[in-house]
Each structure stands twice: as C-alpha cells, then as structure tokens.
CSV table of C-alpha atoms in Angstrom, one decimal:
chain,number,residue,atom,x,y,z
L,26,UNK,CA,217.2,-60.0,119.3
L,27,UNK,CA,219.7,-63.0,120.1
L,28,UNK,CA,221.9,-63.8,122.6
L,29,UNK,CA,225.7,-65.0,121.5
L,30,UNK,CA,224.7,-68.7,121.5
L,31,UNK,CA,221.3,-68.0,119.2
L,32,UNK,CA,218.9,-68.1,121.8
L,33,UNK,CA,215.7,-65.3,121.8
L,34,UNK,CA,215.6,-63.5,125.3
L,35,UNK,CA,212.3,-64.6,127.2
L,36,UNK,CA,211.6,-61.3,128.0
L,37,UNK,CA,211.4,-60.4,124.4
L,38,UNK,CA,209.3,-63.1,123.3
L,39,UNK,CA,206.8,-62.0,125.9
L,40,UNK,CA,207.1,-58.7,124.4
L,41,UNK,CA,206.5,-59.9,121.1
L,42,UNK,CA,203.4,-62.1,122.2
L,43,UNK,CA,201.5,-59.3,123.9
L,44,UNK,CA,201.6,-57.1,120.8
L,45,UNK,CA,200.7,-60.3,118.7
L,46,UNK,CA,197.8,-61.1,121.5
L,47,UNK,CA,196.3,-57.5,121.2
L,48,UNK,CA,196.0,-57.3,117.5
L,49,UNK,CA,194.7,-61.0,117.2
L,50,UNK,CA,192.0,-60.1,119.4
L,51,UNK,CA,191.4,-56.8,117.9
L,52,UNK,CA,191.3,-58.8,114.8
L,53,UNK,CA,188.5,-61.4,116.5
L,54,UNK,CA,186.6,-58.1,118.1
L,55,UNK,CA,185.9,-56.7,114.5
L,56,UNK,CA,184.9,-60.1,113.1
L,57,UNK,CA,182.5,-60.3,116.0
L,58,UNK,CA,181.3,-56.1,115.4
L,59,UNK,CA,180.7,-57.3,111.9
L,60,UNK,CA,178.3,-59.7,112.4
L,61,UNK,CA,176.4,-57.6,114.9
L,62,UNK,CA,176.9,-54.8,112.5
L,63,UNK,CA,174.9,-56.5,110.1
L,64,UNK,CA,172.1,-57.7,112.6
L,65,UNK,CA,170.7,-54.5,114.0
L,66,UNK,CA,169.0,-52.4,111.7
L,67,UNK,CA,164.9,-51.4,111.1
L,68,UNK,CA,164.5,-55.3,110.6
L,69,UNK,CA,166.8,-57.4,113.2
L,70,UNK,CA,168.5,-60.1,112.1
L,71,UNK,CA,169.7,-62.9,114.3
L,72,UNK,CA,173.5,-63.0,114.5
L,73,UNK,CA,173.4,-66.9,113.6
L,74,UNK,CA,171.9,-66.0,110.7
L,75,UNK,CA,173.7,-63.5,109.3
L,76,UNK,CA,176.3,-65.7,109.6
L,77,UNK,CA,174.5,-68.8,108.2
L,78,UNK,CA,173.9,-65.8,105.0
L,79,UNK,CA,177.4,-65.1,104.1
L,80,UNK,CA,178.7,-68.5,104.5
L,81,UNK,CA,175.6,-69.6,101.9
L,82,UNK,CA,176.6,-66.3,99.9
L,83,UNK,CA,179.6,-67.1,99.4
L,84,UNK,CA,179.0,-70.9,98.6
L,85,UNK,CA,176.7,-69.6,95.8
L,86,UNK,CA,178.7,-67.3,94.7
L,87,UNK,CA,181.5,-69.7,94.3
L,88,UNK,CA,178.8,-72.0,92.4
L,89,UNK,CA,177.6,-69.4,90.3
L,90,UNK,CA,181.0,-68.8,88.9
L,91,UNK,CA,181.3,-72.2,88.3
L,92,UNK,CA,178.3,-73.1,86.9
L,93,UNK,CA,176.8,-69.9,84.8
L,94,UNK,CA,174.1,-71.5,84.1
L,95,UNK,CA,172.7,-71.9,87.6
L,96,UNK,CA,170.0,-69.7,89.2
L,97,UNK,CA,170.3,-68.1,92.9
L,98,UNK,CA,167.1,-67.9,94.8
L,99,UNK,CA,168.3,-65.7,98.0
L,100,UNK,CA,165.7,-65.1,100.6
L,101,UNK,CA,164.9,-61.8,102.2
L,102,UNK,CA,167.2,-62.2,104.7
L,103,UNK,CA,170.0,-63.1,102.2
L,104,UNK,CA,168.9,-59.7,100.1
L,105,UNK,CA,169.4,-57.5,103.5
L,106,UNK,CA,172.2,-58.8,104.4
L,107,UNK,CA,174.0,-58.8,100.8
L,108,UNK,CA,172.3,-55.6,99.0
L,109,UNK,CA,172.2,-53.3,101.8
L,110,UNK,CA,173.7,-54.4,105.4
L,111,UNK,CA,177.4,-56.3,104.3
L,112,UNK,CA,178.6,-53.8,101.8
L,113,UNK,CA,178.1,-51.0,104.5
L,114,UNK,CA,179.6,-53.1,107.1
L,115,UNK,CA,182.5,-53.7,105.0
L,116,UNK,CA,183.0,-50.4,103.4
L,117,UNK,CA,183.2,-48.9,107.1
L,118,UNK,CA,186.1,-51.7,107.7
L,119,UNK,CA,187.7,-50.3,104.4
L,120,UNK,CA,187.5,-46.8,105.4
L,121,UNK,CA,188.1,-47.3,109.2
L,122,UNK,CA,191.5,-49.2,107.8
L,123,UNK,CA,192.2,-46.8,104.7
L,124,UNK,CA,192.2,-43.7,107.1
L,125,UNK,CA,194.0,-45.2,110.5
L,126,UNK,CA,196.7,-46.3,108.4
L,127,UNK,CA,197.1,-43.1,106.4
L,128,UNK,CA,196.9,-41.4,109.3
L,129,UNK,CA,199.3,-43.7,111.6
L,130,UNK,CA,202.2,-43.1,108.3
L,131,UNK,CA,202.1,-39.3,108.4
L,132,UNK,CA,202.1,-39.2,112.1
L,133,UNK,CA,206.0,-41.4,111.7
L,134,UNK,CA,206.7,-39.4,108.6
L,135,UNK,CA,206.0,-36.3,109.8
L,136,UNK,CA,207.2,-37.2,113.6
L,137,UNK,CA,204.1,-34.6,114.2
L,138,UNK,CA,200.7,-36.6,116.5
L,139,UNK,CA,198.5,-34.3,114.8
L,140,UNK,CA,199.2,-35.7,111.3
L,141,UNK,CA,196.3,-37.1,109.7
L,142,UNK,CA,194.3,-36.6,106.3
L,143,UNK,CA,191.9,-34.5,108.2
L,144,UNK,CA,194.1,-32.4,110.0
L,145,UNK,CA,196.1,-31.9,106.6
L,146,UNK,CA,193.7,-30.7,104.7
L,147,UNK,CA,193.6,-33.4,102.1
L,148,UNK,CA,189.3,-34.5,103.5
L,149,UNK,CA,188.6,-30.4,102.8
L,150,UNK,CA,190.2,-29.9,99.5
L,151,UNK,CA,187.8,-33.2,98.7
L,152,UNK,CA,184.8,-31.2,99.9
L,153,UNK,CA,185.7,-28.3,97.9
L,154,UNK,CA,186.1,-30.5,94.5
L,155,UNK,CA,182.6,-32.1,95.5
L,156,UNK,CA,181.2,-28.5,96.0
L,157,UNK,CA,182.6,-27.1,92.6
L,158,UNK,CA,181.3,-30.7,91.0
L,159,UNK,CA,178.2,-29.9,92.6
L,160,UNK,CA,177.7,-26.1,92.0
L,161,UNK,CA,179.5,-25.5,88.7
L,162,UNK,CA,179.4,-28.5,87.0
L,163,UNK,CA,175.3,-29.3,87.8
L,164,UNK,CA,175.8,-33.3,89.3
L,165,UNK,CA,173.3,-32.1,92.3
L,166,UNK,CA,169.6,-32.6,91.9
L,167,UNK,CA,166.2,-32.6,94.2
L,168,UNK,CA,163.9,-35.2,93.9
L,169,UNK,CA,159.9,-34.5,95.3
L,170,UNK,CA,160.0,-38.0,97.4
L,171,UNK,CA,161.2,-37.2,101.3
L,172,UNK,CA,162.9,-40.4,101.3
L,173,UNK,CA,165.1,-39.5,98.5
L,174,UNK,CA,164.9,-35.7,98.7
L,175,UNK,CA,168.7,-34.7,97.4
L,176,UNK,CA,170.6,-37.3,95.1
L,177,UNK,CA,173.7,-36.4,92.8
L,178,UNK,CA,172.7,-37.6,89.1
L,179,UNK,CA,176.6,-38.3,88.1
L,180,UNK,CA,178.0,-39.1,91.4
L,181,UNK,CA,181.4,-40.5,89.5
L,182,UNK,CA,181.7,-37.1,88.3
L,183,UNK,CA,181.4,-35.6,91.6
L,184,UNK,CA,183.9,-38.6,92.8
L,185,UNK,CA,186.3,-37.7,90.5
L,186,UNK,CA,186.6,-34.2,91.0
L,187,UNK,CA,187.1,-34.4,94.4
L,188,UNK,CA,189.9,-36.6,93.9
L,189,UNK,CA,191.8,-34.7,91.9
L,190,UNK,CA,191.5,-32.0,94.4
L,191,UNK,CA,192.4,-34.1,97.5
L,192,UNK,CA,195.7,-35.0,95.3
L,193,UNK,CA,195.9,-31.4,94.3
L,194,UNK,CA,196.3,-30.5,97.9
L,195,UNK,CA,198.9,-33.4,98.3
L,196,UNK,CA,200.9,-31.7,95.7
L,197,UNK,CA,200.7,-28.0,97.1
L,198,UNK,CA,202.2,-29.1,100.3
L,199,UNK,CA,204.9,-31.4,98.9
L,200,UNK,CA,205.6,-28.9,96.3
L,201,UNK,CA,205.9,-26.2,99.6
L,202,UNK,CA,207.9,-28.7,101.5
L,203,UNK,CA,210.6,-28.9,99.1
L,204,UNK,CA,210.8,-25.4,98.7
L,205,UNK,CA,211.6,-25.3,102.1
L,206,UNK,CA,213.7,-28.3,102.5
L,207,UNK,CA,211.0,-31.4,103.7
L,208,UNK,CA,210.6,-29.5,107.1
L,209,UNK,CA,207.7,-31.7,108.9
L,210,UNK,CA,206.8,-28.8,110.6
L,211,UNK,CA,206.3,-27.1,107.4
L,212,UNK,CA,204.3,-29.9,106.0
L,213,UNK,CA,201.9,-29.9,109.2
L,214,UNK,CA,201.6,-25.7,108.5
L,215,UNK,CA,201.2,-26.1,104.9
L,216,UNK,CA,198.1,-28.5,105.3
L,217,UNK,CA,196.5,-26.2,108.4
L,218,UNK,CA,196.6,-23.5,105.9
L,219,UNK,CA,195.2,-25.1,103.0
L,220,UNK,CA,192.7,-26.7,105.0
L,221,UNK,CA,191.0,-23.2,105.9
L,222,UNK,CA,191.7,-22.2,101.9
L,223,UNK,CA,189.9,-25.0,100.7
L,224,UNK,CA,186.9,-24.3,103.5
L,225,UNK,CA,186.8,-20.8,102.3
L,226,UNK,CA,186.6,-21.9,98.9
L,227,UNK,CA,183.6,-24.3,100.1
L,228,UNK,CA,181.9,-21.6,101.8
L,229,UNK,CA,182.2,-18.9,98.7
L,230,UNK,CA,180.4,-21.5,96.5
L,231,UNK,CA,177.7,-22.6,98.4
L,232,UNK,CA,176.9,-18.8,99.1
L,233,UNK,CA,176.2,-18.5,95.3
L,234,UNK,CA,174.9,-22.1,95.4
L,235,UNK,CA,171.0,-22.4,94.9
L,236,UNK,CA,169.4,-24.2,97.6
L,237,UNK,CA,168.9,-27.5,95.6
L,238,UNK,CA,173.0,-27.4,95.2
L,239,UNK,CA,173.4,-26.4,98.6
L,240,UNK,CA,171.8,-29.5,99.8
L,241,UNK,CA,173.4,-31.5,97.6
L,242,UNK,CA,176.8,-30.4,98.6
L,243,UNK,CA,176.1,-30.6,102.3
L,244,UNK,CA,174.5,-34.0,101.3
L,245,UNK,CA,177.9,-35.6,100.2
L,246,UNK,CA,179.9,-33.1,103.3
L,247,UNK,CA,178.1,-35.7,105.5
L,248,UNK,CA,180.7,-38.6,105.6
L,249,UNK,CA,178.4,-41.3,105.1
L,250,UNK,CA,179.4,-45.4,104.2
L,251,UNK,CA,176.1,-46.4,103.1
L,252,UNK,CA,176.2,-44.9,100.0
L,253,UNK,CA,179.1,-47.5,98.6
L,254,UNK,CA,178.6,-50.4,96.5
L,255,UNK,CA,179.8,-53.2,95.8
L,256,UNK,CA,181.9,-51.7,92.7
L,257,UNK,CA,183.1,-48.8,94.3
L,258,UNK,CA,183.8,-51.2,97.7
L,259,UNK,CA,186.3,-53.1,95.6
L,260,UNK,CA,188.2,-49.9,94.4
L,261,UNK,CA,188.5,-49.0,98.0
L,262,UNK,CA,189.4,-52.5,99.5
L,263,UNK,CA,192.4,-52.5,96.4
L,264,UNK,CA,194.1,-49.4,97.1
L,265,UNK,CA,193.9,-49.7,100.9
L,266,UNK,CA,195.1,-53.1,100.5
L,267,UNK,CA,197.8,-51.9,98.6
L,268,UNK,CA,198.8,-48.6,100.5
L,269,UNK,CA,198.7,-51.2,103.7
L,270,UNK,CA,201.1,-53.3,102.4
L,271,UNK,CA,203.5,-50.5,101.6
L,272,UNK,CA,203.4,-49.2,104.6
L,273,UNK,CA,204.5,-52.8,106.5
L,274,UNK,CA,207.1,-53.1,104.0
L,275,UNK,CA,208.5,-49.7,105.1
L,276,UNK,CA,207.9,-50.2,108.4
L,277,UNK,CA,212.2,-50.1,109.5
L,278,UNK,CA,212.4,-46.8,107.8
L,279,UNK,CA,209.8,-45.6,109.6
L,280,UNK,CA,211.4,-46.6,113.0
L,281,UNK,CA,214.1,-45.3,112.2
L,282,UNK,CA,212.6,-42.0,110.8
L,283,UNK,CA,211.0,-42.0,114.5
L,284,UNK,CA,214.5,-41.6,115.8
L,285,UNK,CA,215.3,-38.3,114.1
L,286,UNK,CA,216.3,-37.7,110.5
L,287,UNK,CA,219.8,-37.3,111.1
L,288,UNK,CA,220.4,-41.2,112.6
L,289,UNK,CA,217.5,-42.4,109.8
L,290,UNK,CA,220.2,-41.1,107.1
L,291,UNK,CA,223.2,-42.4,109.4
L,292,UNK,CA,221.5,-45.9,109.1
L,293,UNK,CA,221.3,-45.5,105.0
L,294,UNK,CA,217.6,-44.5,105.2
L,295,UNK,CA,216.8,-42.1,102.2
L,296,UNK,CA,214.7,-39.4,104.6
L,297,UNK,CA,212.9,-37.0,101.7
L,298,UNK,CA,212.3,-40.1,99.7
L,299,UNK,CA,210.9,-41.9,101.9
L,300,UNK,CA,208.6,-38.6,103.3
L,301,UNK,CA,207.6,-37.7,99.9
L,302,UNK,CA,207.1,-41.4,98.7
L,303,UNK,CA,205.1,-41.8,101.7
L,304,UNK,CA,202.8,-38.5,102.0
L,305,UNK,CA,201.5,-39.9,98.3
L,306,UNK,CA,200.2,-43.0,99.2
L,307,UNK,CA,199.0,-42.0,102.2
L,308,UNK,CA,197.2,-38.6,100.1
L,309,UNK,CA,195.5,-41.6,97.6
L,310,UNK,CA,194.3,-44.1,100.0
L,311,UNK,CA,192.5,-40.8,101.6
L,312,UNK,CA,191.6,-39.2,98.6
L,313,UNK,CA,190.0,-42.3,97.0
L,314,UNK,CA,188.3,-42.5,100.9
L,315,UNK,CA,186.8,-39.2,100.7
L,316,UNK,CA,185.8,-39.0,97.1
L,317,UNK,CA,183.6,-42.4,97.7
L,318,UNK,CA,182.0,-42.0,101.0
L,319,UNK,CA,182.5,-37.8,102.1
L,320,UNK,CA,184.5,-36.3,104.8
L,321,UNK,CA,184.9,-38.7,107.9
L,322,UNK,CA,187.0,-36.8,110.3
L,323,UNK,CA,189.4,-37.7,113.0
L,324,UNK,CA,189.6,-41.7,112.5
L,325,UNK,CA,193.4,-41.0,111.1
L,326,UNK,CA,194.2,-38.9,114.6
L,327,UNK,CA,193.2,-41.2,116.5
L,328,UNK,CA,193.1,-44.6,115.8
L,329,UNK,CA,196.9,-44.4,116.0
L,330,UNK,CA,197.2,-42.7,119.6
L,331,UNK,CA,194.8,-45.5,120.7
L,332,UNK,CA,197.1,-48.1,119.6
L,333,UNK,CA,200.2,-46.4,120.7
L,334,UNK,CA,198.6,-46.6,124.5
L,335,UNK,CA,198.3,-50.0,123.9
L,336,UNK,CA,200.9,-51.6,122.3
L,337,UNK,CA,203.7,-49.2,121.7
L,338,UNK,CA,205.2,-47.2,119.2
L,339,UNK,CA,207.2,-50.1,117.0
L,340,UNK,CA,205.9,-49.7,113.2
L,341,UNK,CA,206.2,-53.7,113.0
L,342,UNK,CA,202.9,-53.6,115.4
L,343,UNK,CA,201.4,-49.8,115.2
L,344,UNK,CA,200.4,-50.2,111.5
L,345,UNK,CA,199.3,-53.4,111.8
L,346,UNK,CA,197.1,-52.0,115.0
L,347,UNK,CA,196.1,-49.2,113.9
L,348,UNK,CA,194.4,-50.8,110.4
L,349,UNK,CA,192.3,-52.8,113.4
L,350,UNK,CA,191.3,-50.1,115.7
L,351,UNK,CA,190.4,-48.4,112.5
L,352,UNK,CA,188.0,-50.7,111.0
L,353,UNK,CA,187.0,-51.3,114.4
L,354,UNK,CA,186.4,-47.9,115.8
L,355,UNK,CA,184.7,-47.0,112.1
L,356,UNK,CA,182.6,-49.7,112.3
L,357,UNK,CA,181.2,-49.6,115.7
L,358,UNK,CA,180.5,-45.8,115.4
L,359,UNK,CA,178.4,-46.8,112.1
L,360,UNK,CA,176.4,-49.4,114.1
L,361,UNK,CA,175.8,-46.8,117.0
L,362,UNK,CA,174.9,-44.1,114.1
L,363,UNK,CA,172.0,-46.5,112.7
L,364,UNK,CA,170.8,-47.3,116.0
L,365,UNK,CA,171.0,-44.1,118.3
L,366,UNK,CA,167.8,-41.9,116.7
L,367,UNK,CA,166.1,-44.8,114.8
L,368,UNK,CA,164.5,-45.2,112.4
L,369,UNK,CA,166.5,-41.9,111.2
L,370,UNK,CA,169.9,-42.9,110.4
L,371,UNK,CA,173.0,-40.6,111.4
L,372,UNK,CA,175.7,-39.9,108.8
L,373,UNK,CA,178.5,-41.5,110.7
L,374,UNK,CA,181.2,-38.9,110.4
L,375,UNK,CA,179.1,-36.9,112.8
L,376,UNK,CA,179.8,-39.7,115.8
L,377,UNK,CA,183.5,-39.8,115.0
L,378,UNK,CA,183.5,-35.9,115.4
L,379,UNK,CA,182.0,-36.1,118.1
L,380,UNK,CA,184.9,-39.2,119.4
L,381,UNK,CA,188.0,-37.0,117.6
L,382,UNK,CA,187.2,-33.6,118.7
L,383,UNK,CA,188.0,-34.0,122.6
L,384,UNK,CA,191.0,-36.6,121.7
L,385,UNK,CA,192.1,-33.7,119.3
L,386,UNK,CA,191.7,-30.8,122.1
L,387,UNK,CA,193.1,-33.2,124.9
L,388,UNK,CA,196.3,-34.3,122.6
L,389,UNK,CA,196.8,-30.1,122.2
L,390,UNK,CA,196.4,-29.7,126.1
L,391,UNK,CA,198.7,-32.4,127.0
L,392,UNK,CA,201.3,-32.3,124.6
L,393,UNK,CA,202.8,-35.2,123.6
L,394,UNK,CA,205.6,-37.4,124.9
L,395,UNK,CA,206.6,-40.7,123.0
C-alpha cells in the first residue's frame, strides 16, 4: 500500500508492526513454554539447565558428526532431557503447528469456522483404521507389568493403516464435492457424516473386540505425544514444514477465496483447484498427525479463532499465527497434562477436549461474523 509519490501510509506500517509484534512474541512465549516444558516432570529440572543441555546436545551432536570416532558421555540430566522430555516437547510443537494450520486452511477454503480435521472427520476415520489394525489385523497385545499393561507389537502397521484411512476419508468428501459442484457447505456435511460412519464403524469393532484389543484400541484413541520418537518426530516436523510453507505461498488465494468465489475467479484465482489442492495437504499433514500420536481434538478449531481475535483475518499473518498459537496451546496443555494428577500422566487430547468443546458450543451459539 503506497501513496502516488512511493511513500508507505503510517497507519499501515503500524498495522503491519502489531501483527508482526504479536507473532514475534508468540514466537518468544513458546521458546520460553519449551524450556519449562522440559523442566517439570517426576524429576525437576532447573530451567538453566535444560537449557545449558540442548545447547551441549547439540554441540555434541555437531562433533559427533564430525568426528565418528568420538564418544558422548551425557549425564542423567542430558538423558532426560534428550530420550524422554525434548522429543515430547517438540512433537507437541509439531502437532500443535501441523493441526492449527490444517485447520486455519479449511476454515479460508471452506469459508466454514467449523472446519477443522476433527470436525471433518478425517481424526475418526484414523481411529477406525487404528481399530481395524488393532482388531483384525492382531498389532494390539497385553503385557503382565502395570506400567506397560497395553502396548501395540507393530505400531507402524497400525500407523499406516490409519493413514490410509484418514486419506480415504479425504477422498470420499472430495470425490462428493465434485459430484456436487465444490459446494463448501457440502464439504463441511460430507465430513459430519463420515465422522459418525467412521465412529460407528469404531464402535461395531470393538464390540466384537476381546478385551486385550479393546484396550489397545482405546490405548492409541487417547491422543497422546509421548509416544513419538525421534524417527517418527522428523516425519512429522517434514510434512508440516512442508504443508506450512504451501499454505504461506497460497496465502493471496486464500484472501481472495475469503471474499467469495465469484470475485476469487474475477481476480484469476482458480477456486476448485485451489479447494481441492488445498483439502489434500491439509488431509496429509492431519493424517500423518493422527496416525503417529492418536486423535487430539479441537486444536484445528481453535487455534485459528484465537488468532483471528487477535490479529485479524489477513492469511499473510493468520497462518503464520495460528502455527504459533498451535504449538503453543498444544504444548502448554501437554505440560498441564503431566502435572495436574502426578505422578499419573493424562493423555493430552483429553485437556484440549476439555479447551475445544465450550469454544465449539460457544462458536454454534454465537454464530459467526468476520
């Protein structure tokens, strides 16, 4: 925005800077959650020297790969902090970013605020493929210790399955939407629907389901980050990286999509490409979400509302945003959810219901005006 002689309107660049100041601290907020992340736990860790850990980690890390010959000695803190505490923390950034900014693109694509990959159906049809993996295909398995009482012996199976039936779901409601033209509206019914098929589904099989297999599929229902590793942490970090980036770089179309379909196309924006192109990454980053950690609810619906209260509805500083409030709002509800009941630790999807499902009911009450 320039004036005839070049010049940026003052106004604006205060504009600008606000959105900028909000997600810089954001950004600065979840560096501090991290650390604290990391600190609390059934052995407390001084913030300083968690920090002092990952700065050492990763010197020795870089000096391992540069020297292969050289031999770590990490200290117990150091194993905490690396083996159990960091890839948690992070994995609940991952997922807190993966699912806000899935959720924030299907809310502009579908111009619906109840878009999200829970709401869609897409976290449901992954609980279903985990229950057939489960139930039909044997990955589920009790063990006599109480500390490790229900385990899946091939989770990657299990993992796998449920993917292909998150994008199966992805599919059904494209494939529906076409038929009917790319309606959002139909898109947002076509996932409500599948949503209670793919519950059904879950519920028929774990009727028939022993009780060792029933466990083990409510087991993996609990949306839970600890259970990622490093390996799997790096597949998620990829593809959310990835979808993130495609979603800035179509962040115009998805302004103008916000302004109706009709003046999208009147401003050369290809609308069904764009939809269809868009529900799929938004489907993967979620499926590969939910087939690695379980069904975390309601981070997608509202992450992005938060943000919008904040800082607007522009796409250049929504996305951005809502991948912070994400890994923030994931993050801090996995802290709370190791600390609440210690020493027993709570699956974390069952604080984030507990956050979504009155945002939910109050964004039905209210309506919604952008």
């Amino acid at each position: 925005m320039h004036f005839a002689d070049g010049t940026i309107p003052t106004d604006y660049l205060g504009y600008v800077r606000k959105k900028h100041l909000w997600i810089l601290g954001g950004v600065v907020l979840l560096f501090f959650l991290l650390i604290v992340s990391i600190s609390v736990g059934a052995v407390g860790i001084p913030p300083y020297e968690v920090f002092l850990s990952i700065v050492n980690g990763i010197v020795d890390r870089i000096h391992l790969l540069l020297n292969p010959d050289a031999v770590l000695n990490p200290t117990s803190t150091d194993r905490i902090v690396w083996n159990i505490r960091l890839p948690q923390a992070l994995a609940a950034v991952v997922a807190g970013v993966g699912l806000s900014v899935a959720g924030v693109a299907m809310q502009s694509i579908l111009r619906n605020p109840l878009g999200s990959p829970f709401t869609l159906g897409i976290s449901n049809a992954g609980a279903f493929g985990a229950a057939v993996s489960v139930i039909l295909l044997g990955t589920g398995q009790m063990h006599s210790t109480v500390a490790d009482a229900v385990t899946l012996n091939n989770p990657y199976v299990t993992t796998m399955v449920a993917f292909i039936f998150c994008l199966l779901a992805t599919a059904v409601i494209l494939l529906i939407s076409r038929i009917r033209g790319a309606s959002p509206e139909v898109m947002v019914l076509a996932g409500v629907a599948l949503s209670s098929l793919f519950t059904a589904g879950t519920m028929f099989l774990q009727y028939f389901a022993s009780d060792t297999q029933l466990a083990a599929v409510v087991f993996w229902t609990f949306g839970d980050v600890g259970r990622a590793s490093w390996q799997e942490l790096g597949i998620m970090a990829f593809v959310t990286i990835a979808a993130s980036l495609y979603f800035i770089a179509n962040r115009w179309n998805y302004n103008a999509i916000d302004a109706g379909d009709e003046t999208a196309k009147g401003l050369g924006v290809s609308v069904e490409r764009v939809r269809d192109v868009g529900m799929v990454v938004a489907a993967l980053v979620s499926a590969v979400i939910v087939s690695f950690l379980g069904v975390i609810g309601f981070v997608g619906l509202v992450c992005p509302h938060m943000v919008r209260r904040l800082i607007g509805d522009d796409q250049r500083y929504l996305i951005p945003g809502s991948c912070v409030m994400g890994g923030i709002l994931l993050l801090a509800s996995d802290t709370v959810a190791r600390i609440i009941v210690a020493p027993y630790i709570l699956p974390v999807a069952v604080l984030t219901a507990f956050l979504g499902a009155p945002v939910f009911i109050y964004l039905l009450l209210r309506g919604y005006r952008r």
